[in-house]
Coordinates of C-alpha atoms in Angstrom, one line a residue:
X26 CA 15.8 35.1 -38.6
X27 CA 12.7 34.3 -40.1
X28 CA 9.6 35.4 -38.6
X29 CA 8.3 32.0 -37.5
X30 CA 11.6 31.0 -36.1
X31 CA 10.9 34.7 -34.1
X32 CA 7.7 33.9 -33.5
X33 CA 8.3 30.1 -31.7
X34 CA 11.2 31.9 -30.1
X35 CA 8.6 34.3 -28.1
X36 CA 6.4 32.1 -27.1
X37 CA 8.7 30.0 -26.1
X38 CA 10.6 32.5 -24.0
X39 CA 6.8 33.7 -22.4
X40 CA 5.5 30.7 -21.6
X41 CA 9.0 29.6 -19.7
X42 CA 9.7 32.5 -18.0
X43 CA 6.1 32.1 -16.6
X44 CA 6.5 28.6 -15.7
X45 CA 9.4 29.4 -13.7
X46 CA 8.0 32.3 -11.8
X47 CA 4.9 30.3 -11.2
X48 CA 6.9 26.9 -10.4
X49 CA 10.4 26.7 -9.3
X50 CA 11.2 29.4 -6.5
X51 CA 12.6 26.3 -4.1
X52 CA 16.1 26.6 -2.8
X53 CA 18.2 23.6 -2.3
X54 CA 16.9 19.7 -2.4
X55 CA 17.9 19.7 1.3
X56 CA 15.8 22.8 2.3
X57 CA 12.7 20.9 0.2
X58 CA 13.5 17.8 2.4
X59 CA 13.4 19.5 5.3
X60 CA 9.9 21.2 4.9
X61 CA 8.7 18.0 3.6
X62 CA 10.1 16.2 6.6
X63 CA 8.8 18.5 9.1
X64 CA 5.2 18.5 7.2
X65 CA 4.7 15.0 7.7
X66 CA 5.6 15.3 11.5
X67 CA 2.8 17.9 11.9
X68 CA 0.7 15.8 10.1
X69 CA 1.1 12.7 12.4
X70 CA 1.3 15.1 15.7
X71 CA -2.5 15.9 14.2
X72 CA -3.7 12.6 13.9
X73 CA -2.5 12.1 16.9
X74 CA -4.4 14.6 18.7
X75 CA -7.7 13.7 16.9
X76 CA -7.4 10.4 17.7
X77 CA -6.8 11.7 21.3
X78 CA -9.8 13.2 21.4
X79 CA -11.9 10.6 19.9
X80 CA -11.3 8.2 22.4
X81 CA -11.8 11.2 24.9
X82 CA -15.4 11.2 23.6
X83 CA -15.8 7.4 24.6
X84 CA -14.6 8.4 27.7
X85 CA -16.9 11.2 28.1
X86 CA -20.0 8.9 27.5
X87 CA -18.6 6.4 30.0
X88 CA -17.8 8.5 32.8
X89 CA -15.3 6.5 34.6
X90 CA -12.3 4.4 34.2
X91 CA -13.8 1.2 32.7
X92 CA -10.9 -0.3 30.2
X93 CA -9.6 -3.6 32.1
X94 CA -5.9 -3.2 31.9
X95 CA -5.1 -6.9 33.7
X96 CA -4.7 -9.1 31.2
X97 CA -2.1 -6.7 29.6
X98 CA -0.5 -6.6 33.0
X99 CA -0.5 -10.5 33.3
X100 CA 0.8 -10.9 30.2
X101 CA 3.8 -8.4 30.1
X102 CA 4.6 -9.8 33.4
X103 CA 4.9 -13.1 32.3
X104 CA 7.1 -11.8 29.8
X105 CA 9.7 -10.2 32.4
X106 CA 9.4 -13.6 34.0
X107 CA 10.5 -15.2 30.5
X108 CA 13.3 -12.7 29.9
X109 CA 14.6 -12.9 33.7
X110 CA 15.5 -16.6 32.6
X111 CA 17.6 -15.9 29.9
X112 CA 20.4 -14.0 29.5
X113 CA 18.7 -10.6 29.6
X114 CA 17.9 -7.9 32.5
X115 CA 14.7 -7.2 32.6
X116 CA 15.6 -3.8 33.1
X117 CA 16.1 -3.6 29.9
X118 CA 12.5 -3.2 28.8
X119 CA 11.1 -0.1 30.7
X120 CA 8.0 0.2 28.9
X121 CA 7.3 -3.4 29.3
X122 CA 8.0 -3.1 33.1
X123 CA 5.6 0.2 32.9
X124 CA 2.2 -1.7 32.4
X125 CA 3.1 -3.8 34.6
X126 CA 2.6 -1.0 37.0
X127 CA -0.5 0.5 35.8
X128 CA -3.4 0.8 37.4
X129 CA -5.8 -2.1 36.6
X130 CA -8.5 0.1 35.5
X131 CA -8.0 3.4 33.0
X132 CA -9.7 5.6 31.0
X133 CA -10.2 4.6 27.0
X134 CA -7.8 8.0 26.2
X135 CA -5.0 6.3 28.9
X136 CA -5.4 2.6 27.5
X137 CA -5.1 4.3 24.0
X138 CA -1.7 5.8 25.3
X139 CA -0.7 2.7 26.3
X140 CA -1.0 0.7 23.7
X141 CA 0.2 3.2 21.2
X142 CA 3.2 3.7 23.1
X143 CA 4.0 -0.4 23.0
X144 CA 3.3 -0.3 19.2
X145 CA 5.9 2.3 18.7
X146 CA 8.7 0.5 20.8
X147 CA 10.2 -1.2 17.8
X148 CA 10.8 2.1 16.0
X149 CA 12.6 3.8 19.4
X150 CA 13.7 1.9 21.4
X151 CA 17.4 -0.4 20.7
X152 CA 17.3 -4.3 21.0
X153 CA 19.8 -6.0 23.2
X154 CA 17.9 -9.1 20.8
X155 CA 16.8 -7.6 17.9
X156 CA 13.0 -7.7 17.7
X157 CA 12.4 -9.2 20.9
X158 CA 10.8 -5.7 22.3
X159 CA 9.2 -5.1 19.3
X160 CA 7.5 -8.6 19.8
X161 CA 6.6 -8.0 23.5
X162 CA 5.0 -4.7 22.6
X163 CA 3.1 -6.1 19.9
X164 CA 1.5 -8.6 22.1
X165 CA 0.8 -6.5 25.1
X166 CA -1.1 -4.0 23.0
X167 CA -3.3 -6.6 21.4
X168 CA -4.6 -7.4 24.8
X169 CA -5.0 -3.8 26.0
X170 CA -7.2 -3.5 22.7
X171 CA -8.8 -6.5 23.5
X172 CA -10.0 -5.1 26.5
X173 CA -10.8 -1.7 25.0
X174 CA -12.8 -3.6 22.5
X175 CA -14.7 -5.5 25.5
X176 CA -14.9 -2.7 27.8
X177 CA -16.9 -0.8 25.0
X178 CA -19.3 -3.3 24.0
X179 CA -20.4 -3.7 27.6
X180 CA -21.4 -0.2 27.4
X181 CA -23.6 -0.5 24.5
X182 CA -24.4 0.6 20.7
X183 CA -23.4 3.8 21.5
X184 CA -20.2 3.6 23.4
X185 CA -19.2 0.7 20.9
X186 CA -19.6 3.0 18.0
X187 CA -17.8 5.7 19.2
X188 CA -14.7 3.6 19.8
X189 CA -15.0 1.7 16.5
X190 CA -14.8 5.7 15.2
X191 CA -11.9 6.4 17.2
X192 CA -10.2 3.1 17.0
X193 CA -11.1 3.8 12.8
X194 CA -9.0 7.2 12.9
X195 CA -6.3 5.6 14.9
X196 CA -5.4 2.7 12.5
X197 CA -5.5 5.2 9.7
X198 CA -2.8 7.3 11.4
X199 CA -0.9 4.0 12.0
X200 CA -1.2 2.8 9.1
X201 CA -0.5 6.4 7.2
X202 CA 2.7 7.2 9.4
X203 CA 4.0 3.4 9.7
X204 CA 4.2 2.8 5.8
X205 CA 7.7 2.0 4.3
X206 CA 7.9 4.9 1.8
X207 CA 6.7 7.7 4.7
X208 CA 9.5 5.8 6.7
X209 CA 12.1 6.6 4.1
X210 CA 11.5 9.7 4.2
X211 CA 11.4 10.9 7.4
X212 CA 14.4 8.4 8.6
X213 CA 16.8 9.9 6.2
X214 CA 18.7 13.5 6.3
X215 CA 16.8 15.7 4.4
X216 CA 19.1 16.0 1.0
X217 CA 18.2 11.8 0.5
X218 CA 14.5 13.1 2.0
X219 CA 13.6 14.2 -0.8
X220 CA 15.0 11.6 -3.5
X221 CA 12.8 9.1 -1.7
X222 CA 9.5 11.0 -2.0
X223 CA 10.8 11.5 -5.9
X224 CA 11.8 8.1 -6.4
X225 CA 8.8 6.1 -7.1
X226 CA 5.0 6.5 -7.8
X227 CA 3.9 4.6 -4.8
X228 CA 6.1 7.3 -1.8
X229 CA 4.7 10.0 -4.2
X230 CA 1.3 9.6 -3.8
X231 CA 1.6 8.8 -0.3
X232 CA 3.0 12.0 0.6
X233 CA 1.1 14.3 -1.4
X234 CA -1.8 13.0 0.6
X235 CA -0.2 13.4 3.8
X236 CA 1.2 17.1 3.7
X237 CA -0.5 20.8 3.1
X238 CA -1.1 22.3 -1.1
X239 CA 2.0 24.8 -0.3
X240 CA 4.2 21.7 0.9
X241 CA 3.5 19.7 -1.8
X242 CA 3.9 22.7 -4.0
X243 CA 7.7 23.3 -2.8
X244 CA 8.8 19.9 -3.3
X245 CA 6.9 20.0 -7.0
X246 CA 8.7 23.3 -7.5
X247 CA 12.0 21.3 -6.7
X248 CA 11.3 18.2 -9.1
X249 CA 10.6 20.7 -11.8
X250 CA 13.9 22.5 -11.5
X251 CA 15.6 19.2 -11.3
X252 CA 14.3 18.8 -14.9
X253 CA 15.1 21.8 -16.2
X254 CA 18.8 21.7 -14.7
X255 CA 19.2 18.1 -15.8
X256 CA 18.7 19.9 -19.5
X257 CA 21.0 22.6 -19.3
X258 CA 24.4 22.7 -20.4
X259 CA 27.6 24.1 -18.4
X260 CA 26.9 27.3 -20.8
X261 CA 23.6 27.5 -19.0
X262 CA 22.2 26.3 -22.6
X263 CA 18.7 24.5 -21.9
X264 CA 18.5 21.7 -24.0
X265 CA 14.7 21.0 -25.4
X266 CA 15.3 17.4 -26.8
X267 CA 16.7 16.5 -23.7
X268 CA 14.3 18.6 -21.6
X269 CA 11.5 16.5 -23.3
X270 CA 12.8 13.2 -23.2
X271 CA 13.1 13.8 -19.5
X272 CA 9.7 14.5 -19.2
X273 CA 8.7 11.1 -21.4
X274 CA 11.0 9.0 -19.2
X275 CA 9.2 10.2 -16.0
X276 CA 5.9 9.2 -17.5
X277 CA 7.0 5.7 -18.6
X278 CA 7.8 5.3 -14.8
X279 CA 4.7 7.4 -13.9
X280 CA 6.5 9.7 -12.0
X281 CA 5.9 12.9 -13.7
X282 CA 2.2 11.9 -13.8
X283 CA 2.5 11.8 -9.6
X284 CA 4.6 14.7 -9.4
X285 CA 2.6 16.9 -11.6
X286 CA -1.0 15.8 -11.4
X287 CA -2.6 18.8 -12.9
X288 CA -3.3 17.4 -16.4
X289 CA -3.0 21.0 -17.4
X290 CA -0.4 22.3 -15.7
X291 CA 1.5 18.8 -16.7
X292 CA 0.7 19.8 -20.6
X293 CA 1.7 23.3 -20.2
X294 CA 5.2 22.0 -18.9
X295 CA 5.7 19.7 -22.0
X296 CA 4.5 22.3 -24.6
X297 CA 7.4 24.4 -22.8
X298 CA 10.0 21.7 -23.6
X299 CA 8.6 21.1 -27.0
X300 CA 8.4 24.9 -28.0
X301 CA 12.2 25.2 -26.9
X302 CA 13.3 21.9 -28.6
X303 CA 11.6 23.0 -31.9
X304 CA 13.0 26.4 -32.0
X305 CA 16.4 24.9 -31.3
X306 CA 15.9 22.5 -34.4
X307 CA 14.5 25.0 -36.5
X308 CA 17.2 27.6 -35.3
X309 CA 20.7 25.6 -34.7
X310 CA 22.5 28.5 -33.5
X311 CA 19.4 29.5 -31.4
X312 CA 18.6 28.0 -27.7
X313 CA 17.7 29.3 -24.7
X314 CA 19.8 30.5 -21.7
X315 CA 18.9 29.7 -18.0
X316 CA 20.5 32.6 -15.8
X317 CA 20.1 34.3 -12.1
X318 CA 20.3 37.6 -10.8
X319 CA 22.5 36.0 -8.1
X320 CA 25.4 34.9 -10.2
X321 CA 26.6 31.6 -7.8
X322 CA 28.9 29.6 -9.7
X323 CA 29.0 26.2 -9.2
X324 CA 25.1 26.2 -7.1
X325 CA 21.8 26.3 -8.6
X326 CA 20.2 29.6 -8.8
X327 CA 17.5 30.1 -6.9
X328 CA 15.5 32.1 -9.6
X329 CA 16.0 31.9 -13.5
X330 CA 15.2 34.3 -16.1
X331 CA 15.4 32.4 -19.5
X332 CA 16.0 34.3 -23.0
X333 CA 16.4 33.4 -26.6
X334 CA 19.8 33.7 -28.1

């Protein structure tokens, strides 16, 4: 072999064998959709609780239970009153029945409760109608924030600036957690998880905002492997032309540009590629071989060690 063709071959080899010791320790696509999954629920659970304790704060510069809950009540009453009619129990809509129940005056934290919990009935509860409690809940809760909104600026500057913050950090957590591609994610089992934060720039981006560095290091670490599997024969040959065209594809789709924003990193990955496609051109009887130390047939190894051959 000529000592070029050795040369390529080492760095090749080097630089690989680093990237996957530095990149693609992940276990199955399932396991990656699970820790994503669970990720984004400890993410909303923590908007949640900030949002908790922001309208706390309005609550602790008021001092007293000053949110008017009425017109919510008058207007989920009226309608039970327009369900009892048709062919429906109203039985049927416990948390609508709930307000109706409330005391007339609550805290800003409670009415925040409230009105969060009729938000969320169209993604828990089931529809003898479909919609139709989704509907009712959407109206109720725009008059308990109605009143929130009115019950703050009665209080002055202050108060009303405080719940503009609070009611700020709540939309954001609504509108974070209630997006379609976040949806797809967590609504699926966690295998199909994770093709649907890989299968488009937009549910990407979303969450890599959304969960921890490590998390969105795992499912990277995943992606990556995916590539590098995708090139590799039945031999357990990687293929650098294919390796690299992979890589191009992604970034016509700007996908690989999502998955792997570290302009660095990203160019370290497709020198990788490159190095082993050129050896493999230059050397046709040459390659590189993707093994494990845990020889599973038929799985994908959970750590590789790649050589020149």
């Amino acid at each position: 072999m000529r000592r070029g063709e050795e040369a390529a071959q080492k760095v090749g080899q080097d630089i690989a064998q680093q990237l996957v010791t530095d990149y693609m320790q992940t276990a199955s696509k399932a396991d990656v959709g699970q820790v994503a999954q669970n990720a984004i629920g400890e993410a909303d659970q923590a908007f949640r609780a900030a949002a908790k304790g922001a309208y706390k704060a309005v609550d602790n510069l008021t001092g007293g239970a000053l949110v008017d809950l009425r017109p919510a009540k008058l207007e989920a009453q009226r309608l039970l009153d327009e369900v009892s009619k048709g062919v429906q129990n109203p039985q049927a809509f416990p948390l609508i029945k709930a307000v109706t129940e409330k005391q007339d005056f609550v805290p800003f934290e409670t009415a925040q409760i409230i009105r969060s919990d009729l938000l969320s009935i169209g993604r828990n509860v089931t529809d003898v109608i479909p919609g139709k409690q989704k509907t009712f809940g959407g109206s109720i809760a725009g008059q308990v924030d109605k009143s929130m909104e009115n019950a703050a600026r009665e209080l002055g500057p202050e108060a009303l600036d405080a719940w503009r913050t609070a009611n700020d950090l709540w939309k954001q957590g609504k509108e974070t957690f209630n997006d379609a591609a976040i949806k797809a994610v967590i609504n699926k089992d966690p295998e199909t998880a994770y093709a649907a934060i890989v299968r488009n720039p937009a549910s990407i981006r979303h969450v890599r905002e959304i969960v921890k560095p490590e998390v969105w290091q795992t499912i990277q670490s995943q992606f990556l492997k995916d590539m590098v599997n995708n090139a590799t024969d039945l031999n357990g040959t990687i293929n650098g032309e294919k390796w690299l065209n992979q890589i191009r594809a992604q970034r016509n789709k700007e996908v690989f540009q999502g998955m792997v924003p570290d302009k660095e990193m990203a160019q370290r990955i497709e020198d990788v590629a490159r190095t082993v496609m050129l050896t493999q051109k230059g050397n046709e009887a040459g390659g590189f071989k993707m093994v494990t130390s845990v020889g599973r047939s038929g799985f994908l190894p959970e750590a590789y060690a790649i050589y020149s051959i």
